[in-house]
Coordinates of C-alpha atoms in Angstrom, one line a residue:
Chain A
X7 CA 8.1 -45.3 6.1
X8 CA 5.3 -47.6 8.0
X9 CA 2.3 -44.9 6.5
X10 CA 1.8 -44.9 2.7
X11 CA 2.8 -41.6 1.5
X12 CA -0.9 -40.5 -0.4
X13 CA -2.1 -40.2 3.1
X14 CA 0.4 -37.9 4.5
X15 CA -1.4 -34.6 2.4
X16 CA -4.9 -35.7 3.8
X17 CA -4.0 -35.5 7.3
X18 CA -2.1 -32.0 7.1
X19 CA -5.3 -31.1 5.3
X20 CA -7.4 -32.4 7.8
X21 CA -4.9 -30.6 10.5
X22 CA -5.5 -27.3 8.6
X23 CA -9.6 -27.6 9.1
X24 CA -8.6 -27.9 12.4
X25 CA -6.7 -25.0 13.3
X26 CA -9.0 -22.9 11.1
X27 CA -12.1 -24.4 13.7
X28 CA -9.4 -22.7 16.7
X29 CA -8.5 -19.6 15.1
X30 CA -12.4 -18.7 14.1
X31 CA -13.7 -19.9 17.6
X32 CA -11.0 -17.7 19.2
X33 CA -11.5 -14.4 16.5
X34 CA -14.2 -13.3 18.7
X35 CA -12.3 -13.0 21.9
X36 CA -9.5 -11.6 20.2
X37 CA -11.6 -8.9 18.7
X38 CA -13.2 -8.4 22.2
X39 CA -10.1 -8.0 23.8
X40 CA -8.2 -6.0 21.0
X41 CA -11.0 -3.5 21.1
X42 CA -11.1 -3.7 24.6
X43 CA -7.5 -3.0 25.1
X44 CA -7.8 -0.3 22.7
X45 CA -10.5 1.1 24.7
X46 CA -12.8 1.1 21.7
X47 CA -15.8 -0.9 23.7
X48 CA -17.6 2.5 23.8
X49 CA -18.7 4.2 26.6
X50 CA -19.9 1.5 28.8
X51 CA -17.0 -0.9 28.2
X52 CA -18.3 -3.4 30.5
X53 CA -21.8 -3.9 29.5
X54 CA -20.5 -4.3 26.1
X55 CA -17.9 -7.0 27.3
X56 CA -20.7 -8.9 29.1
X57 CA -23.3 -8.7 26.1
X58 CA -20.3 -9.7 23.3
X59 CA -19.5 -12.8 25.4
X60 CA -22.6 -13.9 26.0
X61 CA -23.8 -13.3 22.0
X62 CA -20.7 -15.6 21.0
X63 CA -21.5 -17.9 23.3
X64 CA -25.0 -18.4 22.0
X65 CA -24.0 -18.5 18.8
X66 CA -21.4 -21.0 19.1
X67 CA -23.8 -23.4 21.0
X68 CA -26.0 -22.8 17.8
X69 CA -23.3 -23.5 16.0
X70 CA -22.7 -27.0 17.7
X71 CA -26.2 -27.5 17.4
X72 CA -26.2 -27.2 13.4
X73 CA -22.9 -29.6 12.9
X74 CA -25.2 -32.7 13.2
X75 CA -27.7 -31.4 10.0
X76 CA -25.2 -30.0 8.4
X77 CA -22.8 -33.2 8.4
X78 CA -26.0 -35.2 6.9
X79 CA -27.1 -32.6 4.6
X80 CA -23.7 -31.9 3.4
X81 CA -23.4 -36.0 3.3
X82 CA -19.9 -34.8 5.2
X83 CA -20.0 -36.8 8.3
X84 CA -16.4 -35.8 9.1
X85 CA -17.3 -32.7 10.3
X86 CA -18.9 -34.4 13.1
X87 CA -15.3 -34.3 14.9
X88 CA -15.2 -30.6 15.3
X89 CA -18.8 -30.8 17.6
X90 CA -17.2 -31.0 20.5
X91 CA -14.5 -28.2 19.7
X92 CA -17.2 -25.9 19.4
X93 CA -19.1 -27.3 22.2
X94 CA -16.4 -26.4 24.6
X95 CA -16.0 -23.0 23.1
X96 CA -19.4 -22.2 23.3
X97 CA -18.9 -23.3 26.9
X98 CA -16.0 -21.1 27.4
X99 CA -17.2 -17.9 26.6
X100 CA -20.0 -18.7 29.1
X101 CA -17.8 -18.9 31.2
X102 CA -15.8 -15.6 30.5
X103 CA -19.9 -13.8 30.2
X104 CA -20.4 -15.2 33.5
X105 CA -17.2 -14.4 35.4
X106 CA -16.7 -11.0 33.9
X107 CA -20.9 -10.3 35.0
X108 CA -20.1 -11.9 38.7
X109 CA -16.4 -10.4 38.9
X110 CA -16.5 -6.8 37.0
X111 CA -19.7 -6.0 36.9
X112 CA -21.0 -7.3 40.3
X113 CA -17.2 -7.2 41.5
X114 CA -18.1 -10.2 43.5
X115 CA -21.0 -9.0 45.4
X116 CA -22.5 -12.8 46.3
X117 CA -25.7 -11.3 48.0
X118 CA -26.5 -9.2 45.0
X119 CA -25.7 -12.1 42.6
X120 CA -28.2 -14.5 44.8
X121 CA -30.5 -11.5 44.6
X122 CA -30.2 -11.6 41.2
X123 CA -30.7 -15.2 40.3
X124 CA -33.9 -14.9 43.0
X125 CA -35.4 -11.9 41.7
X126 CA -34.6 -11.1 38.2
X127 CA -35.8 -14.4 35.7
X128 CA -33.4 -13.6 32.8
X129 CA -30.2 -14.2 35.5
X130 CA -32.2 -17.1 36.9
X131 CA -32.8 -18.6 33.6
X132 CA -29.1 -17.8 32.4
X133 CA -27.9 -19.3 35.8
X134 CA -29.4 -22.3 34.9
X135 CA -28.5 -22.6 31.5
X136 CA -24.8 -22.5 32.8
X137 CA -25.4 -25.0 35.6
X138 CA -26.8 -27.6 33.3
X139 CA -24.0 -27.0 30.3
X140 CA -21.7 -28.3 32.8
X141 CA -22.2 -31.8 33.2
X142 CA -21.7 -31.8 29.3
X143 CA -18.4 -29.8 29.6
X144 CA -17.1 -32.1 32.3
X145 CA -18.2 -35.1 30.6
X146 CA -17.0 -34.4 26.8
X147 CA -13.9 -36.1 26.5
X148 CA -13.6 -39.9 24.9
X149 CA -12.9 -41.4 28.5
X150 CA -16.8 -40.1 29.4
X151 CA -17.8 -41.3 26.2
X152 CA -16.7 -44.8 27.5
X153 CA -17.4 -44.7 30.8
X154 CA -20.9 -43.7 30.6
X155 CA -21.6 -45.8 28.0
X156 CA -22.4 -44.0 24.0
X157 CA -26.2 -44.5 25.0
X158 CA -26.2 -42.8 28.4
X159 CA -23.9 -40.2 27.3
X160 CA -26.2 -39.3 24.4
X161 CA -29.0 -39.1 26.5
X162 CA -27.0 -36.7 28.9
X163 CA -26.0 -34.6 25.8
X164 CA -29.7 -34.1 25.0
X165 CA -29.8 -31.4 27.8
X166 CA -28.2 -29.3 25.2
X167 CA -32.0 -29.2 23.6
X168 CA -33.2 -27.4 27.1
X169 CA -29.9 -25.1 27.5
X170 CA -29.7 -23.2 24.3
X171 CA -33.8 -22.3 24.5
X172 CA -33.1 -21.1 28.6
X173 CA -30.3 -18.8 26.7
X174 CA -32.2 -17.6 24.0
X175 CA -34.9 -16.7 26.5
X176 CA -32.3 -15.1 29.0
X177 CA -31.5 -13.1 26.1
X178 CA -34.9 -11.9 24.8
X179 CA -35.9 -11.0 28.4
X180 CA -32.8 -8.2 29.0
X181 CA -34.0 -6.6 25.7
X182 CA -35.9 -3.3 26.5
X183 CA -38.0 -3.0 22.7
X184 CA -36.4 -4.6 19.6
X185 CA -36.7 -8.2 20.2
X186 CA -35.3 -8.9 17.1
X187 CA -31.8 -10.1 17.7
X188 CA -32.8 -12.7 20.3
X189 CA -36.2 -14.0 17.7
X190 CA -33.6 -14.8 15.2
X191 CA -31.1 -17.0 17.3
X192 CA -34.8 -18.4 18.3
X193 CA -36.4 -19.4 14.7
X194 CA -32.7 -20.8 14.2
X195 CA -32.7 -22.9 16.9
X196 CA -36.3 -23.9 16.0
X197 CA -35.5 -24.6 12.8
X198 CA -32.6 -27.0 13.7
X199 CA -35.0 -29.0 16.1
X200 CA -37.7 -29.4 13.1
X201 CA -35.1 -31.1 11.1
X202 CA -34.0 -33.1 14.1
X203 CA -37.8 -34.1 14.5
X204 CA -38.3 -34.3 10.7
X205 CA -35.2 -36.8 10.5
X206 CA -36.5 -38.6 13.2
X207 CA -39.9 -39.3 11.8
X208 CA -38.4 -40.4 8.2
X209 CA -35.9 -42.7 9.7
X210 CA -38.6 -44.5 12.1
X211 CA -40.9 -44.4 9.0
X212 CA -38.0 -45.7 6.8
X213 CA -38.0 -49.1 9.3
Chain B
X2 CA -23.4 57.3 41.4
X3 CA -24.8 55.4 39.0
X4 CA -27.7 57.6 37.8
X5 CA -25.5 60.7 37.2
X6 CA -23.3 58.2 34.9
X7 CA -26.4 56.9 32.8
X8 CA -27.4 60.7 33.1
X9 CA -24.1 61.4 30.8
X10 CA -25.1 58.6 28.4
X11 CA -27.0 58.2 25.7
X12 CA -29.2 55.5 24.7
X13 CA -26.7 54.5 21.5
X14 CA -24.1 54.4 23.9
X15 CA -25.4 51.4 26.2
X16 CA -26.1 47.9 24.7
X17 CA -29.1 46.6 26.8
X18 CA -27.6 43.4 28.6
X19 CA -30.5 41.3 27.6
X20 CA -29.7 42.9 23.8
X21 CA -26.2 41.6 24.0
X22 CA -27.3 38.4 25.2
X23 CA -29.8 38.0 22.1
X24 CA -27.4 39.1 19.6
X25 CA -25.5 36.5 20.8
X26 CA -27.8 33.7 21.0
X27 CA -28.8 35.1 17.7
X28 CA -25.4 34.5 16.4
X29 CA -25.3 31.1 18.2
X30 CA -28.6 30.3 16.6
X31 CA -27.4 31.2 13.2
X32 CA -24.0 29.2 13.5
X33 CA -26.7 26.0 14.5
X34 CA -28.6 27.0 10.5
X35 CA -25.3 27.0 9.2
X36 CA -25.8 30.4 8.2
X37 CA -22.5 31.8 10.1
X38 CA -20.8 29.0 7.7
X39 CA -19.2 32.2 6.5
X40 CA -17.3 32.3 8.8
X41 CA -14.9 29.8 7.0
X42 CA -12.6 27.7 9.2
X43 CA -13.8 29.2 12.4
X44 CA -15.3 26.5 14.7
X45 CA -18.9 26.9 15.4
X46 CA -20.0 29.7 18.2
X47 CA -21.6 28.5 21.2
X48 CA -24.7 29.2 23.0
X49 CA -24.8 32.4 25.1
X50 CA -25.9 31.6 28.3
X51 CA -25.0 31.8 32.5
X52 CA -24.5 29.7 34.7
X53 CA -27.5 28.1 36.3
X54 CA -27.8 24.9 38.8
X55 CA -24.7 22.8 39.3
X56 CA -23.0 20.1 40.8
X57 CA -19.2 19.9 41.9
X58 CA -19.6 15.8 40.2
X59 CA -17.4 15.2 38.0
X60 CA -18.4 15.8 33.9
X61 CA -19.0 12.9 31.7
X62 CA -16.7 13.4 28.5
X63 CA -18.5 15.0 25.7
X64 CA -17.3 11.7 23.7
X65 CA -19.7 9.5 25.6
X66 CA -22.6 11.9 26.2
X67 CA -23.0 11.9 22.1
X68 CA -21.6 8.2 21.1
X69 CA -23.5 6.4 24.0
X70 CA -27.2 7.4 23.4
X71 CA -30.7 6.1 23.4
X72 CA -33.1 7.6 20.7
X73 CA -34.8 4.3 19.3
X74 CA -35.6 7.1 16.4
X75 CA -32.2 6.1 14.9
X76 CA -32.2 2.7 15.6
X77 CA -31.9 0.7 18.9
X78 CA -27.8 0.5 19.7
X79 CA -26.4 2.9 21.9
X80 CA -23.8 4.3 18.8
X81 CA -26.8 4.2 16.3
X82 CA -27.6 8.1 17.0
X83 CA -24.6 9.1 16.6
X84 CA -23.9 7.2 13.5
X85 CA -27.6 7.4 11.9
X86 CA -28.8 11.0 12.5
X87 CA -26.7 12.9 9.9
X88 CA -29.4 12.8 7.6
X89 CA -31.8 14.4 10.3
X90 CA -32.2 18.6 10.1
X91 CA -33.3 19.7 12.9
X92 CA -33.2 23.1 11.1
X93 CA -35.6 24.6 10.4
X94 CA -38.2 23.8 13.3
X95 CA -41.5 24.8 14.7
X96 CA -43.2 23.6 18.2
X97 CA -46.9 24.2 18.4
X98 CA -47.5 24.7 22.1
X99 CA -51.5 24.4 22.5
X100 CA -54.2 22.7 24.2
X101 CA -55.6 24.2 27.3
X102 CA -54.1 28.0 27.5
X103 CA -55.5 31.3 26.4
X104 CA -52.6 32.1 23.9
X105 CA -51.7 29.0 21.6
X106 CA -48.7 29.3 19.6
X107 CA -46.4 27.8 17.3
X108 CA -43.0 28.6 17.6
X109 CA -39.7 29.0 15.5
X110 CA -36.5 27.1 17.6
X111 CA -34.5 30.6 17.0
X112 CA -36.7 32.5 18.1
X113 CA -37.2 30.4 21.1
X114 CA -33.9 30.6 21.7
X115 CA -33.7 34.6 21.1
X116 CA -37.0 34.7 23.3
X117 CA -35.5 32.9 26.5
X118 CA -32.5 33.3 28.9
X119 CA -30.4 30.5 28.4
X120 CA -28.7 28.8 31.6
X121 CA -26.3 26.1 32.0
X122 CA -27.5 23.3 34.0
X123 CA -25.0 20.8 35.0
X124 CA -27.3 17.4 35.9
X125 CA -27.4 13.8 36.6
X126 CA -28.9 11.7 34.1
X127 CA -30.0 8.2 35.4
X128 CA -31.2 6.0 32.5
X129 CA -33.9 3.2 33.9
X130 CA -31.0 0.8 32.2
X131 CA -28.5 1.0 35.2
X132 CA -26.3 3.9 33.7
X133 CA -25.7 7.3 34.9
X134 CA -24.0 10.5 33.0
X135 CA -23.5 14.0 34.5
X136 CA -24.5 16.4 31.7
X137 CA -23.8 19.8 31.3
X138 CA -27.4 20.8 29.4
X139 CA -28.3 24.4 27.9
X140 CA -31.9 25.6 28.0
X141 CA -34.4 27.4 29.7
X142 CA -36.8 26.3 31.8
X143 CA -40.3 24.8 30.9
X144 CA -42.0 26.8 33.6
X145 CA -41.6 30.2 31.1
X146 CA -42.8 28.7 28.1
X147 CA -45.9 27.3 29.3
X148 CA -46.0 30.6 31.2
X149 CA -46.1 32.3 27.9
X150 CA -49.5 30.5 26.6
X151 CA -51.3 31.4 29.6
X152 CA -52.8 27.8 30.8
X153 CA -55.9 27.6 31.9
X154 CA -57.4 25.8 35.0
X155 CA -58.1 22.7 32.3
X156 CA -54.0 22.1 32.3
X157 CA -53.3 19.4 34.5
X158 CA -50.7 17.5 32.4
X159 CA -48.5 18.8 29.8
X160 CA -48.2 15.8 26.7
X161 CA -44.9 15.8 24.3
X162 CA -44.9 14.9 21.1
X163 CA -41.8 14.3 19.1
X164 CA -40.8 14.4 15.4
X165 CA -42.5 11.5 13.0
X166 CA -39.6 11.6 10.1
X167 CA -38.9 8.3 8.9
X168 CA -37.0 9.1 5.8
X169 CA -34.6 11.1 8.0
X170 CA -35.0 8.9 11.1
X171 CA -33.8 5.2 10.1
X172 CA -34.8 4.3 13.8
X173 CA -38.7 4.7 12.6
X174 CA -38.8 1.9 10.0
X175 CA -39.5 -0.4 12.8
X176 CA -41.9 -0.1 15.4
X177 CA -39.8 -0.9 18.3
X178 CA -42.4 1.8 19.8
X179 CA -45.4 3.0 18.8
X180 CA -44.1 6.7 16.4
X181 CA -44.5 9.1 17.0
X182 CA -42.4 9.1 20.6
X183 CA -44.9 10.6 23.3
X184 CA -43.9 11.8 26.7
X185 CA -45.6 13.7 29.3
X186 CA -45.7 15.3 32.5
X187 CA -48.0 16.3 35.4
X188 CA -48.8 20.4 35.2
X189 CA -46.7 20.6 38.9
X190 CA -44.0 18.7 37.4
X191 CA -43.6 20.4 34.3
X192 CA -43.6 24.3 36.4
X193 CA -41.1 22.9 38.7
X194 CA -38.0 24.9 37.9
X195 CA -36.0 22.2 37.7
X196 CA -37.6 20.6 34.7
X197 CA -35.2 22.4 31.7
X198 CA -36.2 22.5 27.6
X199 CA -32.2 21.8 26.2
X200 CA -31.1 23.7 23.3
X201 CA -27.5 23.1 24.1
X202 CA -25.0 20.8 25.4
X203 CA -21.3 21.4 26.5
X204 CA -22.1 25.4 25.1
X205 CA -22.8 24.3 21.9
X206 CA -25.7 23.8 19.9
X207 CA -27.5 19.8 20.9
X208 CA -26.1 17.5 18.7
X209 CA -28.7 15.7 16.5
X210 CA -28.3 12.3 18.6
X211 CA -28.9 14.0 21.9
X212 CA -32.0 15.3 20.8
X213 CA -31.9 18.0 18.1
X214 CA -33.2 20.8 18.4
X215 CA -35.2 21.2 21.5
X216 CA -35.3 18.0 24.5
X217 CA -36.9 17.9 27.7
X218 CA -34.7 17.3 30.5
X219 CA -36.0 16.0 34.0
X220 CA -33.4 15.0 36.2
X221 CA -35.4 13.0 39.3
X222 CA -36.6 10.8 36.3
X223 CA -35.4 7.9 34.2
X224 CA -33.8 9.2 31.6
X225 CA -37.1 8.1 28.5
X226 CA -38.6 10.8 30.1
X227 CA -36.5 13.4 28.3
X228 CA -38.2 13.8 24.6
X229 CA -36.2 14.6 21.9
X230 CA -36.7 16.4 19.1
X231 CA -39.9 17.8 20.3
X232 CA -42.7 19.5 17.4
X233 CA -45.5 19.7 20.3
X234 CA -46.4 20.5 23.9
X235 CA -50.0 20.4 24.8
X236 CA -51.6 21.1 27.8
X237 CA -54.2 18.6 28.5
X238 CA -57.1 17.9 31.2
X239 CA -56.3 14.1 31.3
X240 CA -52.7 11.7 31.8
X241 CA -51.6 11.4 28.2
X242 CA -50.5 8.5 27.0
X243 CA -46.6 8.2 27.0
X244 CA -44.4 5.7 24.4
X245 CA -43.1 3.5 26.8
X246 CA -45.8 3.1 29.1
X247 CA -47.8 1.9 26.4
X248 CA -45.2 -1.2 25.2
X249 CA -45.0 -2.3 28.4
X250 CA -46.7 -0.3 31.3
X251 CA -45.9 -2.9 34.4
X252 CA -42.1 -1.8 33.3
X253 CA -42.3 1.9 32.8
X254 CA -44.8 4.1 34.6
X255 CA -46.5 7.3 33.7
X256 CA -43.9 9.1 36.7
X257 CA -41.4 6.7 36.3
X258 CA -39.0 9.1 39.3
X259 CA -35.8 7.7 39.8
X260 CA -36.4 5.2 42.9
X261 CA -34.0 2.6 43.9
X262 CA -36.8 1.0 46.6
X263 CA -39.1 0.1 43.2
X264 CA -37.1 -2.2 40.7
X265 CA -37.7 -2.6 37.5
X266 CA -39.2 -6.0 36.9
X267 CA -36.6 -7.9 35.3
X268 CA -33.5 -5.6 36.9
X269 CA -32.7 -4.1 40.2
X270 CA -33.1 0.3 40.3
X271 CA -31.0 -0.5 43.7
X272 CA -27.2 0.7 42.0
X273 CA -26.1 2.5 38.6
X274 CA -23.0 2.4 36.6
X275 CA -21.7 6.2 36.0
X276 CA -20.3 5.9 32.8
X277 CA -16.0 6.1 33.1
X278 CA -16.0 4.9 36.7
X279 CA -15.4 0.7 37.2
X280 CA -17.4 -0.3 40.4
X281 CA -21.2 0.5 40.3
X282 CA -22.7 3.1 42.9
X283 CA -25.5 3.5 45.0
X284 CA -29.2 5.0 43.4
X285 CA -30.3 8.0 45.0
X286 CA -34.2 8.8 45.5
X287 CA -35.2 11.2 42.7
X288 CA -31.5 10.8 41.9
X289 CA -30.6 13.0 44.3
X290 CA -33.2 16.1 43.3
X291 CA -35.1 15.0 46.9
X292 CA -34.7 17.7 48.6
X293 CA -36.1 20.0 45.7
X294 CA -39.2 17.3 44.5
X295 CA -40.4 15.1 47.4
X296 CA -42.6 17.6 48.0
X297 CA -44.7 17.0 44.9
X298 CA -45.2 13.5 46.1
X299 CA -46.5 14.1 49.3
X300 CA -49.0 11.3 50.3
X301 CA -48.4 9.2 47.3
X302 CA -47.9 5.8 47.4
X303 CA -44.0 5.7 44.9
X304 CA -44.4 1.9 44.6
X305 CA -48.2 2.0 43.2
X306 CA -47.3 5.2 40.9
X307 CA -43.7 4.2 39.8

């Protein structure tokens, strides 16, 4: 045996994590579909397929956004690795939100959907969001990493600090009186950007 | 002939029509109190009522007419109502009808019921969300109970005010909207016999989460214009002030008529889902009451008073 045996348990450990980052990434599309399947979305099934996407997918990007802190705070920088797992997640069920709005509840009516991106801020806003998530998506594998260079492809990633504010804003703008839901994913994506700034400030004052 | 029959008769021997039809709404009202509980095991009696205005459309299920609902009183998701209003009583109940009329009055919900002819009135319901149900309602219509309290030339809009209960009302903790709901109608609209006060729904009693015990249903409108759970109608000289004009009045106007040419600012009016079909449909003007409403905006400019 070329490995040393004590390191065999870490890595099936460390395989385990893994999995359970998959399986609770995918719950939420499971229980979407389950309930959908069963027919158990309620009455409107569709708006309620569009709005669970979309909630998941913010949530995730948050998330993604809170696995930086969280690996410092924690003092666990190995959980850095699962970022981009959630990342692409996140990006998925954008993806699903978008394509079931466009394909089920548009049924691909293009002229109403470029309508609704000119008319209607909340689509043009989410439109957006979605546009500039995918240059991250497409560039979030190691060979990017390289070919862009680590400095360049950080500087990309930053768009992520403009995308999950356009989504929390898409959200807030659909809701008709309790603003609630949508202030909350706000404060917490505020809050993760005032330890990003506060981190900032006490490393350049550390120098 | 007829006459020589009744001639034959006595009076004990006839039960008035309109008797009959009491007794039975009395019974129906009863069975709402729970007082017909009594009756152990037997399900609840319906309204007695005919058959008023229809449509050949095709019902929404009773299912989603009471699990898919907007009464922010309850909270603000769609299966809140349902869930959260089995704490609310809408038994006993009194509506003060005042304001501008000769005869003010305060009202018991029975006797409301014992005091009008109940019809069924199959309508559209088009919320300002996108959605649409057909509805079979049970009520009678405004028109007789304003009717009743004489107006005087001062009435020229009728204001709604709905139930303030926030122990029974979970809904009312937060103020998504300014409590207590208000709605309100011009004095035209509210005599047009098509505007309906629901007491019933699918022949029964209204459920608690459609708007327990007495709603206002106008069908050319976005559905927030239907109070629930109403305590007072007054008829007043001046435009009262309604709930959701006031949170955000370039989104919801004081008419606020179904119109598929005037969108609402962050969402297109131009097609609706009906709730159980897949592709979305077309919006009809007044949601399709045109023929029977237009009139009432002659001259009217729809996009200034949305």
């Amino acid at each position: 045996m070329a490995n040393p045996p004590r390191k065999r348990p870490s890595k099936l450990r460390g395989n385990l994590i893994y999995a359970l980052v998959w399986l609770a990434c995918f719950a939420p599309l499971v229980w979407v579909a389950w309930k959908g399947f069963n027919g158990d979305l309620g009455a409107n099934p569709i708006e309620k397929l569009i709005r669970e996407l979309g909630v998941w997918g913010l949530r995730l990007l948050l998330v993604g956004l809170a696995i930086t802190p969280a690996a410092r705070i924690l003092k666990a920088p190995r959980l850095v690795r699962f970022r981009r797992t959630i990342g692409l997640f996140a990006f998925s069920y954008i993806v699903l939100h978008l394509s079931s709005y466009i394909g089920v509840d548009l049924f691909f009516d293009w002229n109403q959907l470029w309508k609704d991106i000119l008319k209607r801020p909340f689509i043009t806003l989410g439109m957006l969001g979605f546009t500039l998530l995918i240059p991250l998506a497409v560039t979030s594998t190691n060979g990017w990493v390289i070919r862009m260079g680590r400095a360049a492809w950080s500087r990309l990633h930053r768009l992520i600090y403009v995308i999950v504010p356009l989504g929390v804003v898409h959200y807030y703008l659909l809701v008709k009186a309790d603003h609630r839901p949508p202030l909350i994913y706000g404060a917490v994506f505020v809050l993760l950007m005032v330890w990003r700034a506060w981190d900032a400030w006490s490393k350049r004052a550390a120098r | 002939m007829l006459i020589r029959h009744a001639a034959d008769l006595t009076d004990n021997d006839v039960t008035d029509h309109g008797l009959y039809m009491k007794r039975r709404t009395l019974m129906a009202g009863l069975a709402g109190v729970g007082l017909a509980g009594a009756a152990a095991g037997e399900a609840r009696a319906g309204l007695a009522f005919t058959k008023g205005f229809s449509t050949t459309e095709k019902l929404t299920p009773k299912e989603d007419i009471t699990t898919y609902n907007n009464f922010y009183e309850f909270g603000v998701d769609k299966g809140d109502p349902a869930e959260k209003s089995d704490r609310f009583k809408p038994r006993p109940w009194t509506v003060r009808i005042d304001g501008a009329c000769e005869a003010p009055r305060t009202v018991g919900i029975e006797d409301l019921i014992k005091g009008n002819k109940l019809e069924e009135r199959i309508y559209r319901m088009r919320c300002v969300e996108g959605w649409s149900m057909v509805i079979p309602w049970v009520g009678f219509p405004l028109k007789d109970l304003i009717a009743s309290v004489k107006p005087t030339s001062k009435a020229k809009f009728v204001a709604f005010e709905t139930v303030m209960r926030p122990s029974e009302m979970p809904g009312q903790g937060w103020n998504t909207l300014d409590w207590p709901y208000r709605e309100g109608l011009r004095i035209d609209e509210a005599m047009h016999p098509l505007t309906l006060m629901a007491v019933g729904l699918y022949g029964d009693v209204l459920p608690n989460q459609n708007g327990a015990p007495l709603r206002l249903v106008a069908p050319w409108k976005y559905g927030f214009k239907g109070a629930k759970s109403i305590v007072r109608i007054s008829l007043v000289e001046n435009q009262p002030v309604t709930a959701w004009n006031k949170l955000a009045p370039r989104e919801y106007g004081f008419y606020s008529n179904v119109n598929p040419a005037v969108d609402h600012p962050r969402w297109s009016q131009a097609t609706e889902r009906r709730i159980g079909e897949f592709r979305r449909r077309e919006t009809l003007p007044f949601n399709g009451y045109g023929e029977y409403v237009a009139d009432l905006y002659k001259g009217m400019d729809l996009k200034r008073f949305y």
